[in-house]
XYZ file of C-alpha atoms in Angstrom:
186
model
C 93.733 92.268 123.763
C 95.029 94.926 126.141
C 98.397 93.178 126.384
C 98.632 93.145 122.602
C 98.173 96.940 122.408
C 100.682 97.485 125.210
C 103.179 95.275 123.394
C 102.766 97.301 120.199
C 103.213 100.575 122.094
C 106.438 99.392 123.706
C 107.739 97.960 120.425
C 106.970 101.105 118.416
C 107.743 104.054 120.714
C 106.244 106.778 118.520
C 102.801 105.130 118.880
C 102.689 105.570 122.640
C 99.655 107.456 123.904
C 100.128 111.162 124.484
C 103.488 111.415 122.772
C 103.343 113.249 119.481
C 105.860 111.949 117.005
C 108.029 114.415 115.229
C 109.231 113.584 111.723
C 112.733 113.068 113.114
C 111.412 110.297 115.406
C 109.868 108.352 112.544
C 111.794 105.639 110.718
C 113.363 106.452 107.371
C 111.877 104.758 104.315
C 113.906 101.925 102.828
C 116.900 102.732 104.992
C 117.433 106.136 103.373
C 118.234 108.808 105.908
C 116.826 111.746 103.888
C 113.372 110.313 103.157
C 110.747 110.285 105.945
C 107.253 108.769 106.044
C 105.729 112.057 107.206
C 106.505 115.142 105.185
C 106.143 118.461 106.972
C 106.067 121.747 105.100
C 105.396 124.685 107.419
C 104.668 127.028 104.522
C 101.920 124.811 103.093
C 100.507 124.006 106.541
C 100.126 127.721 107.313
C 98.106 128.449 104.179
C 94.311 128.357 104.342
C 92.978 125.198 102.701
C 90.446 125.654 99.925
C 88.045 122.877 98.950
C 87.537 122.492 95.219
C 84.559 120.171 94.929
C 83.643 118.407 91.730
C 80.773 116.097 92.636
C 78.712 114.504 89.888
C 79.483 114.346 86.194
C 82.842 115.667 85.027
C 83.272 117.744 81.877
C 85.688 116.481 79.216
C 88.233 119.263 79.912
C 88.331 118.642 83.666
C 92.137 118.510 83.844
C 92.456 122.046 82.479
C 89.694 123.339 84.766
C 91.256 121.841 87.884
C 94.744 123.117 86.947
C 93.408 126.650 86.386
C 91.433 126.765 89.645
C 94.299 125.227 91.667
C 96.780 127.705 90.140
C 94.495 130.616 91.072
C 94.326 129.295 94.641
C 98.109 128.990 94.853
C 98.529 132.567 93.559
C 96.228 133.705 96.368
C 98.510 131.862 98.866
C 95.861 129.204 99.464
C 96.327 125.427 99.545
C 93.841 123.730 97.143
C 92.395 120.287 97.878
C 90.128 118.624 95.320
C 87.205 116.330 96.153
C 85.836 114.348 93.201
C 83.128 111.724 92.849
C 84.748 110.144 89.802
C 87.768 107.941 90.279
C 90.274 109.340 87.796
C 93.787 107.931 88.276
C 94.929 109.903 85.231
C 94.109 113.157 87.071
C 95.523 111.963 90.384
C 98.838 111.216 88.658
C 99.264 114.646 87.060
C 97.497 117.060 89.419
C 99.720 118.810 91.955
C 96.859 119.357 94.426
C 95.730 116.486 96.667
C 92.600 114.708 95.434
C 90.077 113.054 97.754
C 87.593 110.546 96.348
C 83.872 110.642 97.194
C 82.356 107.433 95.769
C 79.117 107.525 93.851
C 76.393 104.852 94.038
C 77.877 102.980 91.100
C 81.135 102.527 93.022
C 79.323 101.078 96.056
C 76.462 99.156 94.448
C 76.284 96.476 97.128
C 75.401 98.901 99.911
C 71.781 99.517 100.801
C 70.557 103.102 100.498
C 70.859 103.804 104.232
C 74.347 102.252 104.360
C 75.523 104.276 101.369
C 74.096 107.502 102.749
C 75.661 106.906 106.171
C 79.041 106.039 104.594
C 79.126 109.080 102.296
C 78.065 111.476 105.046
C 80.752 110.067 107.352
C 83.389 110.245 104.595
C 82.453 113.874 103.873
C 82.685 114.762 107.577
C 86.106 113.094 107.822
C 87.392 114.996 104.780
C 86.113 118.267 106.265
C 87.788 117.538 109.609
C 91.021 116.311 108.023
C 91.651 119.392 105.902
C 89.892 122.101 107.993
C 88.832 124.126 104.937
C 88.616 127.897 105.063
C 86.278 128.053 102.064
C 84.892 126.053 99.157
C 84.789 126.407 95.393
C 81.947 124.311 93.967
C 82.540 123.382 90.338
C 79.359 121.331 90.096
C 76.899 120.020 92.698
C 76.951 120.801 96.400
C 77.400 117.816 98.707
C 73.672 117.733 99.567
C 72.702 117.936 95.869
C 75.188 115.156 95.048
C 73.784 112.926 97.790
C 70.202 113.610 96.651
C 71.041 112.651 93.046
C 72.814 109.504 94.234
C 69.874 108.473 96.407
C 67.470 109.063 93.504
C 69.538 106.830 91.191
C 69.009 103.089 91.447
C 71.880 101.410 93.264
C 71.754 98.258 91.134
C 69.536 96.581 88.627
C 67.183 93.772 89.632
C 69.395 91.169 87.913
C 72.454 92.435 89.810
C 70.538 92.430 93.099
C 69.374 88.840 92.691
C 72.817 87.599 91.632
C 74.593 89.428 94.471
C 72.156 88.132 97.101
C 72.206 84.523 95.820
C 75.462 83.519 97.609
C 74.110 84.925 100.882
C 70.851 82.997 100.463
C 72.778 79.798 99.678
C 74.887 80.241 102.832
C 71.768 80.714 104.942
C 70.178 77.599 103.438
C 73.344 75.573 104.076
C 73.409 76.786 107.683
C 69.777 75.749 108.145
C 70.527 72.271 106.738
C 73.422 71.854 109.204
C 71.416 73.083 112.189
C 69.440 69.843 112.893
C 72.626 67.755 112.667
C 74.342 69.992 115.208
C 71.414 69.801 117.611
C 71.184 65.999 117.207
C 74.897 65.630 118.012
C 74.435 67.412 121.372
C-alpha cells in the first residue's frame, strides 16, 4: 500500500507531502490554458465569511429571502455561505452564494439514530472548519434545534424498516447455510 501512495506522489507532483500547490502548478481543464481547477480570488478570500443557515422547513419564497440576505452580506463586504437541510437544485443553480447541504432524516433513512446523529454532527463540524465563519445568520432553526427535531422524527416506517432489512437477513441466512459445507470441506 505504501508503494502505491509513493507512486501516486511521484506521478502527480502537486500531491507530494508538504508542498502546497499553487494554481499555476495545477493542470488546466480540458487542455485550455486559461481555465484552472482551483480558482483563487484574493478579494473574496479576505472577506469574513457569514453563515446563512436555513435548517428545517423552507418557506415558499426562499429564493427571494436568500437573495436579499446574501446581497446585504455582500454590501457589508462579507462573503455569504448558505447551509440548507433541503436539497434544492433549483436554488443551487441560480444562487450566487455557495450552498452546503445538511441532510435531514428523510434523506438518510437507512442510518440508525446514532449513525445519523454522528454523521450530521461531523458534517456540521467539517462545514464550520472549511469556511471558518465570522458570524451566523439563522433564518430558521439552530443546528442543535434541527438535530433535536430530526432525532424526534421517525427515521422510517415499520414497513420500510422490514423491507430494507430483509436483504441483509437473507444474506445472513445464506451464509449460515453455507457454513457447514465449508467446515465439512476442510
